[in-house]
Coordinates of C-alpha atoms in Angstrom, one line a residue:
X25 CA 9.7 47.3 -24.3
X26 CA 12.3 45.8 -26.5
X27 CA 14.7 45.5 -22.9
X28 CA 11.9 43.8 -21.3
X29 CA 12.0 41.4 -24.3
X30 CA 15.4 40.7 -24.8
X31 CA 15.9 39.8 -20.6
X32 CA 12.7 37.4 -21.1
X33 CA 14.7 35.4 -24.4
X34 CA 17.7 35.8 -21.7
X35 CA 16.1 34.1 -19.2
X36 CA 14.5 31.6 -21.0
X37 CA 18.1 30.4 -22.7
X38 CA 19.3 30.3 -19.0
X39 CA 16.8 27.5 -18.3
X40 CA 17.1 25.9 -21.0
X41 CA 14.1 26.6 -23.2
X42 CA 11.8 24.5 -20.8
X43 CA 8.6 25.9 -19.6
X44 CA 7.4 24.8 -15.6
X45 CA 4.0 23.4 -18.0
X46 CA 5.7 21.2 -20.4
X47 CA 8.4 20.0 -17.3
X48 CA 5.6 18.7 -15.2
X49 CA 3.1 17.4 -17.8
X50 CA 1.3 14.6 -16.0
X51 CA 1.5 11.1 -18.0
X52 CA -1.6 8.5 -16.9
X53 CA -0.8 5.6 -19.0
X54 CA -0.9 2.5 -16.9
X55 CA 2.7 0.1 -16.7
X56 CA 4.4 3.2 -19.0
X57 CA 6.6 6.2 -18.7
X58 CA 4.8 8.0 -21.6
X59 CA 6.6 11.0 -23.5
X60 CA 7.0 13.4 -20.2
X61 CA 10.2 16.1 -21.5
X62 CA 13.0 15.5 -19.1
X63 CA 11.7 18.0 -15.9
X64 CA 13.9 20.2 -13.9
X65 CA 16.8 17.9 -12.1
X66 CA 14.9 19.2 -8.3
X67 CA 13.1 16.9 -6.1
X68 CA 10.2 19.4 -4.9
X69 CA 8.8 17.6 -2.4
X70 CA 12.5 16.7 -0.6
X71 CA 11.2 19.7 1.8
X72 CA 8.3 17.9 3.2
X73 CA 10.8 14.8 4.3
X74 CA 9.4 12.3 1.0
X75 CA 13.5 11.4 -0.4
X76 CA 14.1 7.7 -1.3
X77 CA 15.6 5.6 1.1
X78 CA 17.7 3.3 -1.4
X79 CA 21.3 3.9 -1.4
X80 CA 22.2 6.8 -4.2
X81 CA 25.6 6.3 -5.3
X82 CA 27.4 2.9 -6.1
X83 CA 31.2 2.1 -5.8
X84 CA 32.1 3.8 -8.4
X85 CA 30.7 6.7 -7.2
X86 CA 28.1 7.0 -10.3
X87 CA 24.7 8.1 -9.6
X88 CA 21.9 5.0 -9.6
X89 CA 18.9 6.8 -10.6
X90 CA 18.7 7.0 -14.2
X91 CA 17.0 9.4 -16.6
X92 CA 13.8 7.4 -16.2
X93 CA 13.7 8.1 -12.3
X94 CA 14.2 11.8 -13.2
X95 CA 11.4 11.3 -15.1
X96 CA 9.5 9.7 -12.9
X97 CA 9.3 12.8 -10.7
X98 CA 7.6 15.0 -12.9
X99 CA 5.0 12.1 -14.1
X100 CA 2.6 12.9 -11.2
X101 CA 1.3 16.9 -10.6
X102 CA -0.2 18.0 -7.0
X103 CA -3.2 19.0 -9.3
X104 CA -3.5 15.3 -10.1
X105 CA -3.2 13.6 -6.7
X106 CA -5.9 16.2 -5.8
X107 CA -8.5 15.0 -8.2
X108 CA -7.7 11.4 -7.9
X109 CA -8.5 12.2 -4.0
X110 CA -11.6 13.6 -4.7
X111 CA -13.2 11.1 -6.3
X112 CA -11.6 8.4 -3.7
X113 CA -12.6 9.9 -0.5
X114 CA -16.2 10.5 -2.2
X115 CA -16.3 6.8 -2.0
X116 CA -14.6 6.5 1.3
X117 CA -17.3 9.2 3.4
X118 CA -20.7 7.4 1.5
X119 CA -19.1 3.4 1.4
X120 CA -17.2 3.2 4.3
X121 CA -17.2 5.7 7.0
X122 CA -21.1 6.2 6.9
X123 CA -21.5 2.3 7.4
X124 CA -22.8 1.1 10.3
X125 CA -20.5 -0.2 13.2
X126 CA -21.6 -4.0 13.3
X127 CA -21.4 -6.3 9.7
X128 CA -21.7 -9.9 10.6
X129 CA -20.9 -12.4 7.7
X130 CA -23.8 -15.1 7.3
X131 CA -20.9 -18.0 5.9
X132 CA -19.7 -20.0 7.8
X133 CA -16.8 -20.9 5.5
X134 CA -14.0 -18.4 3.5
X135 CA -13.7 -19.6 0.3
X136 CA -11.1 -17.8 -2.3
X137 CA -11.6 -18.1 -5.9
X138 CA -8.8 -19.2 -7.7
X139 CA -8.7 -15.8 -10.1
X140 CA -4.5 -15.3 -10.6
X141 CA -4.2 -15.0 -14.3
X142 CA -3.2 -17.4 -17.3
X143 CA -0.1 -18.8 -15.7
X144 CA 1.1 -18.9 -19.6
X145 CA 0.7 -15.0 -19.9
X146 CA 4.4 -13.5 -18.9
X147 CA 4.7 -10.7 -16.9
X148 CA 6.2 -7.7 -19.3
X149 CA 6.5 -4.9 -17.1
X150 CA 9.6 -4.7 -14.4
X151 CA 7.3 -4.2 -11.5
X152 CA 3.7 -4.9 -10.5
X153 CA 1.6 -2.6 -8.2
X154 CA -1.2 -5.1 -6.3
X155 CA -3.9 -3.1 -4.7
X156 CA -6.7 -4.6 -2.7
X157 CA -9.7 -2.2 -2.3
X158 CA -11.8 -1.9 1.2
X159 CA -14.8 -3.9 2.6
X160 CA -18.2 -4.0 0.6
X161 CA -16.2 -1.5 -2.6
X162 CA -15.4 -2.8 -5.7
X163 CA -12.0 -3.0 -7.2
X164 CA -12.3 -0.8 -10.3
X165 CA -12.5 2.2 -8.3
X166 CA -9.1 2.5 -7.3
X167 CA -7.6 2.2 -11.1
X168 CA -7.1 6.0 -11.3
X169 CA -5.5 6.3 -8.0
X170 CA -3.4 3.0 -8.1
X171 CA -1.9 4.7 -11.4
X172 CA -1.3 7.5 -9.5
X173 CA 1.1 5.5 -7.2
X174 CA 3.6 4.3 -9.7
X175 CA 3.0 6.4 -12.8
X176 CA 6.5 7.2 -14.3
X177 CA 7.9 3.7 -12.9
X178 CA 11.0 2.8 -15.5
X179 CA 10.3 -0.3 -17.3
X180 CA 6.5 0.1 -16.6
X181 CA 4.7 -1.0 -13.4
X182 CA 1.4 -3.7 -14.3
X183 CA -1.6 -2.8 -11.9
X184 CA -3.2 -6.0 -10.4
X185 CA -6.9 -4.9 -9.0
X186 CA -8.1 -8.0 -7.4
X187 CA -11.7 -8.1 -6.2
X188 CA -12.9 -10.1 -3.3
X189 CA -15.5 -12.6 -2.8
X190 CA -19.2 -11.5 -3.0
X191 CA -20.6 -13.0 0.3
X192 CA -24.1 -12.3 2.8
X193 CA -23.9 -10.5 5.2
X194 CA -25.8 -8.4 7.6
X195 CA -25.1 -4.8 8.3
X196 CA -27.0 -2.7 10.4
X197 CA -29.6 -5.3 10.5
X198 CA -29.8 -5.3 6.7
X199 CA -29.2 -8.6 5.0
X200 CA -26.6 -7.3 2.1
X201 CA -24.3 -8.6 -0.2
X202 CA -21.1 -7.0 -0.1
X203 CA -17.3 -7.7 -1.3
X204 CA -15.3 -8.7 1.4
X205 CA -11.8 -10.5 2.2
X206 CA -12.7 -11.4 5.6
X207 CA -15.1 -10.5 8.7
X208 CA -14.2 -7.1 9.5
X209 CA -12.4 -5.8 12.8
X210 CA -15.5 -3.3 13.3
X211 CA -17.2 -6.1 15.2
X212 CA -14.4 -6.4 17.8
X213 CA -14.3 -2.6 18.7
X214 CA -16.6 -2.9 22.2
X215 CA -14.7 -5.9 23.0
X216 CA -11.1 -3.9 22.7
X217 CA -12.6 -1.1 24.6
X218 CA -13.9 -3.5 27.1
X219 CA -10.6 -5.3 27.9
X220 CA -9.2 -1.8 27.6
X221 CA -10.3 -0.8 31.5
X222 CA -12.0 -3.8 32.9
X223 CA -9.8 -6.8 31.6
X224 CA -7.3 -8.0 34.1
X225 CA -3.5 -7.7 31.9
X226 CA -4.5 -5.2 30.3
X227 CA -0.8 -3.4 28.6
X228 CA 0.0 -0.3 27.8
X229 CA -1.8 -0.9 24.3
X230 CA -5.4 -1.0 26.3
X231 CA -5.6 -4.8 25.0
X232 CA -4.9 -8.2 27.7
X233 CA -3.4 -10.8 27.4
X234 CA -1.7 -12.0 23.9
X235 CA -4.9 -12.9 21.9
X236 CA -7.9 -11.0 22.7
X237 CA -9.7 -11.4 19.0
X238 CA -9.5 -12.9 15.4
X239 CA -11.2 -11.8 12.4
X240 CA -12.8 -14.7 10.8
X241 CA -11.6 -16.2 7.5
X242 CA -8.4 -14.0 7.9
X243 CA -6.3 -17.4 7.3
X244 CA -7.5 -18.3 4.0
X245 CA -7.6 -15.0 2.6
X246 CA -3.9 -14.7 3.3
X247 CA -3.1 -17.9 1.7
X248 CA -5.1 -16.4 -1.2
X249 CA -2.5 -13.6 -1.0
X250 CA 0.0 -15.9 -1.6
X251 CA -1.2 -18.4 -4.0
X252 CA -1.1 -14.6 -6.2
X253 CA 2.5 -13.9 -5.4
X254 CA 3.1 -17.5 -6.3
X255 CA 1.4 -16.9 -9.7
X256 CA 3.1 -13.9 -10.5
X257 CA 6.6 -15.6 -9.8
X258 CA 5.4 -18.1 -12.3
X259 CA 4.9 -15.7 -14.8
X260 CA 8.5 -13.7 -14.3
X261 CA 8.0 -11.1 -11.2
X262 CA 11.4 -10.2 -10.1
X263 CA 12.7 -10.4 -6.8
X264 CA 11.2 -7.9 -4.7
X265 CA 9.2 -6.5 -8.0
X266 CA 5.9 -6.4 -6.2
X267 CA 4.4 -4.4 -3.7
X268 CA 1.8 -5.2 -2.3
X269 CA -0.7 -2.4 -1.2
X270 CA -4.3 -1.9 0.1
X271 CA -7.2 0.7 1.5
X272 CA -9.1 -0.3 4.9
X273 CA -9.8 -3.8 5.0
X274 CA -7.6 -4.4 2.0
X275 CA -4.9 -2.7 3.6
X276 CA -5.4 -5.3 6.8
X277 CA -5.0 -7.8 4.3
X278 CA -2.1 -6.9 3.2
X279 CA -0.6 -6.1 7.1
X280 CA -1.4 -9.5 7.7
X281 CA 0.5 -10.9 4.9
X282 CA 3.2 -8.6 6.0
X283 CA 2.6 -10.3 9.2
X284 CA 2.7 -14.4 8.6
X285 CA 5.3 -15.6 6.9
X286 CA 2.9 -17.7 4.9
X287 CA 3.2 -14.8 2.0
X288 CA 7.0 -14.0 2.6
X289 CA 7.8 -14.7 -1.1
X290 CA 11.1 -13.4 -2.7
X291 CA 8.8 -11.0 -5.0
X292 CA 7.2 -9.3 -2.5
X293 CA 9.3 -5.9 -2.3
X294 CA 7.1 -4.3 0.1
X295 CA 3.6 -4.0 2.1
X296 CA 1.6 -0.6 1.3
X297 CA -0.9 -0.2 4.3
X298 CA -3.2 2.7 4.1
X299 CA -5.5 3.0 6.9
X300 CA -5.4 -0.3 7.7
X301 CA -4.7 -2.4 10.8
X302 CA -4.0 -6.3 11.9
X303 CA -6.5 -8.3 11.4
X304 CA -5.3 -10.6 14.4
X305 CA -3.8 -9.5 17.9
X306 CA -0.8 -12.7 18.0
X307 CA 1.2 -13.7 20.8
X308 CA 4.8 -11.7 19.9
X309 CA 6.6 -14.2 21.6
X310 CA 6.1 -16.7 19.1
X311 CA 8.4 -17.1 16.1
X312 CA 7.2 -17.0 12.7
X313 CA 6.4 -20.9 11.2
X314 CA 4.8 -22.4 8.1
X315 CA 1.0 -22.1 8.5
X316 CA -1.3 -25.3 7.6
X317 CA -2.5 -24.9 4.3
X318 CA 0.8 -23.1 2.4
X319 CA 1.6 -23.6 -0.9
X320 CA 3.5 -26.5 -2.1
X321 CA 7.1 -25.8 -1.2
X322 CA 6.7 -22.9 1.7
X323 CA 8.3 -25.4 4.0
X324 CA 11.4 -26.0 1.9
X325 CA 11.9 -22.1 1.0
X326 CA 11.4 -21.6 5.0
X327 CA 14.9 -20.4 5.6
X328 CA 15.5 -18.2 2.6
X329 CA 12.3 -16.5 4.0
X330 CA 12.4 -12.5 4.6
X331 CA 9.8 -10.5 6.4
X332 CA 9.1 -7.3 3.7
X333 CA 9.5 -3.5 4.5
X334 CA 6.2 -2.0 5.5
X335 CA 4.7 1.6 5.5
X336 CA 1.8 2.3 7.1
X337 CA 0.0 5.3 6.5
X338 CA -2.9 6.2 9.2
X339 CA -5.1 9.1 10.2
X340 CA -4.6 10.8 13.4
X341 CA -8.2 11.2 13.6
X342 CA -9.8 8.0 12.2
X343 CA -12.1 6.1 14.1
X344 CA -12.6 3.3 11.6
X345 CA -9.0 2.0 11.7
X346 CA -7.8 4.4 15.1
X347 CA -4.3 5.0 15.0
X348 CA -4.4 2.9 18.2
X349 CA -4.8 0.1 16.8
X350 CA -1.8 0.2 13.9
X351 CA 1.0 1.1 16.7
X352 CA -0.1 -2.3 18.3
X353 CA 0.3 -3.8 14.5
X354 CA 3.7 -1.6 13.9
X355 CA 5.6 -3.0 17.5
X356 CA 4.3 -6.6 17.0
X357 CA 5.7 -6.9 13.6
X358 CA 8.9 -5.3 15.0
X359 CA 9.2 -7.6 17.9
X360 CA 8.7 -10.5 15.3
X361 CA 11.5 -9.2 13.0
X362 CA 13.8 -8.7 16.3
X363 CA 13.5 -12.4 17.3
X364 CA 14.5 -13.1 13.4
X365 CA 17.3 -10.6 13.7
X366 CA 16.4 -8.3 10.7
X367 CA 14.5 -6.0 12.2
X368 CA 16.6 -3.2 11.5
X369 CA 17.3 -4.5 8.3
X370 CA 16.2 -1.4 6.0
X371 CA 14.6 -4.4 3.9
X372 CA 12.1 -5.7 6.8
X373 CA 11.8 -2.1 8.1
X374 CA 8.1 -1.6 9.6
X375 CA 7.4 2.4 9.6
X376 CA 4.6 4.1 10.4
X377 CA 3.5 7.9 9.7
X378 CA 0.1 9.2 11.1
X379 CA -1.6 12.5 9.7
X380 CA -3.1 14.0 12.7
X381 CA -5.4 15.8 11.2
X382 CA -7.4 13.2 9.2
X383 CA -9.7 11.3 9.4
X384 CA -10.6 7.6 7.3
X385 CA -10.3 9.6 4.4
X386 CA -6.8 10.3 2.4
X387 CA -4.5 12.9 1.6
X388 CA -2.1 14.3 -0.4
X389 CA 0.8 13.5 2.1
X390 CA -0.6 9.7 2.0
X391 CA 0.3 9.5 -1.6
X392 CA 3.6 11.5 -2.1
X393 CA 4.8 9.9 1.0
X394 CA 3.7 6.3 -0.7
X395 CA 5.2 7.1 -4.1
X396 CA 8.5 8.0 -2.9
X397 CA 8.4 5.2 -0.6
X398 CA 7.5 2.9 -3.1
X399 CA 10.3 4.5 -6.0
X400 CA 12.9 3.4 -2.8
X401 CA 11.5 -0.3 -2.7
X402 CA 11.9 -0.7 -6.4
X403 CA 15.1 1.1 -6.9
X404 CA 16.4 -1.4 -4.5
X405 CA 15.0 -4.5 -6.0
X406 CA 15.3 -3.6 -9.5
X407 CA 18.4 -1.0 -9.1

């Protein structure tokens, strides 16, 4: 008994008198790093293919991550992404995927309140996470799993949970108020299918010719989108501090920001599109141009103007958002950065990752893969 002993003090002097427990303690404080001991220097998820893409040595040769990156990786368990996914796709299976297939909005105009924030009020944190939640859901719901995203980020990370307009509609034949950025895509799915085998033109995609549909009141929803990146400039976002995420419709959202150079501000880091899609088919051909309607000054920043670096993350198996449907989105916005000459630029990089096996709902892959994706955005623009 007393050799078993002294080899377990042995051992525990070899690591360094640091349990596995107190090295990954999980740290939920939203926009801080929270007192998380310094973890094990080993990237456990480097197996699975989640390493950050941002360069990891400078000139000198010295290592950019700092202490508080190290940190970062133990601020998040799988234990907590599992929870945080139980609760979301509870939501996602009763809200969402159980809805029925038609939802016609009863406005006939898209109106976007003005709700930025006290332009006074300074932005203290290094980065900002903004997360736009799905069609008829409410933006409070994804707190817990927006933390989840960027818990750990150095300097702190301020969550932006922006809710969308209240507005009739009727779905299923129900008159119902719902939340909703913009009419959905759900009402164009027999029409794609349609053009899909009888339409003459039809591409390889399934879809003819170079507009086949356009969700209603998608312009002025994304001029919303940038009349908030506009407002968070204002108040002190960084250069590519801000990355710009969403869930279903909210993830469309924020592909077609990605998409129209209306909302190519310097802040915007990156695009974050989780089971989304683009909420307009566009003719490819046509090069990117100030939209009526921008903010004041879009057409005199229209050179310095950058495309961001997008991830989408899709299910192999959803039929709410089919995985159809976002390799369309991915090659258009490549085509469009091509004719702009950055498209393999790792800073306008468009990528795309499908999880065969799901479904609407999300997984654990979906947010280890965004994390570290988002850690290489940041890293980049903040260094």
């Amino acid at each position: 008994h007393g050799h078993m002993t002294s080899l377990r003090h042995a051992f525990r002097r070899c690591r360094g008198g640091v349990s596995w427990r107190s090295a990954w303690r999980p740290s939920f404080r939203d926009g801080a790093v929270g007192a998380v001991p310094e973890p094990p220097r080993v990237y456990p998820y480097a197996s699975r293919g989640f390493r950050a893409s941002a360069p990891s040595r400078s000139e000198t040769g010295e290592t950019l991550a700092s202490d508080a990156w190290h940190r970062w990786v133990g601020s998040v368990t799988t234990r907590d992404v599992d929870r945080v996914l139980r609760r979301v796709n509870r939501r996602i299976e009763t809200g969402i995927v159980s809805m029925p297939g038609q939802a016609r909005c009863l406005e006939t105009t898209w109106d976007h309140p003005k709700t930025h924030g006290d332009e006074r009020e300074r932005i203290e944190a290094d980065a900002t996470l903004v997360f736009l939640h799905g069609f008829s859901d409410e933006a409070e719901h994804w707190r817990e799993f927006a933390q989840t995203l960027v818990s750990g980020t150095p300097g702190g990370c301020d969550i932006v949970l922006p809710g969308a307009p209240v507005r009739p509609f009727v779905v299923g034949g129900v008159h119902r108020h719902v939340g909703a950025w913009f009419e959905p895509r759900l009402n164009h799915r027999s029409d794609v299918e349609w053009s899909a085998v009888d339409a003459p033109g039809a591409d390889e995609t399934g879809l003819a010719g170079s507009k086949v549909w356009k969700c209603g009141g998608i312009e002025p929803a994304v001029r919303w989108v940038d009349g908030l990146l506009a407002n968070l400039e204002r108040r002190g976002a960084k250069p590519g501090s801000v990355i710009l995420a969403g869930f279903s419709q909210g993830a469309a959202l924020a592909l077609a920001a990605a998409a129209n150079d209306t909302a190519w501000r310097p802040a915007l880091g990156g695009v974050l599109c989780l089971r989304g899609y683009l909420p307009e088919r566009a003719d490819v051909t046509e090069e990117p141009q100030a939209s009526p309607g921008t903010s004041p000054g879009t057409e005199a920043r229209a050179e310095e103007k950058r495309p961001p670096a997008v991830l989408m993350c899709q299910g192999g198996r959803d039929e709410v958002a089919p995985t159809s449907w976002a390799r369309v989105a991915a090659e258009e916005m490549r085509s469009a950065r091509s004719s702009l000459g950055v498209n393999g630029d790792s800073d306008s990089r468009v990528e795309l990752t499908v999880c065969e096996d799901r479904g609407h709902e999300l997984c654990a892959d979906d947010v280890w893969r965004a994390r570290w994706w988002i850690r290489s955005r940041l890293e980049r623009a903040l260094g």
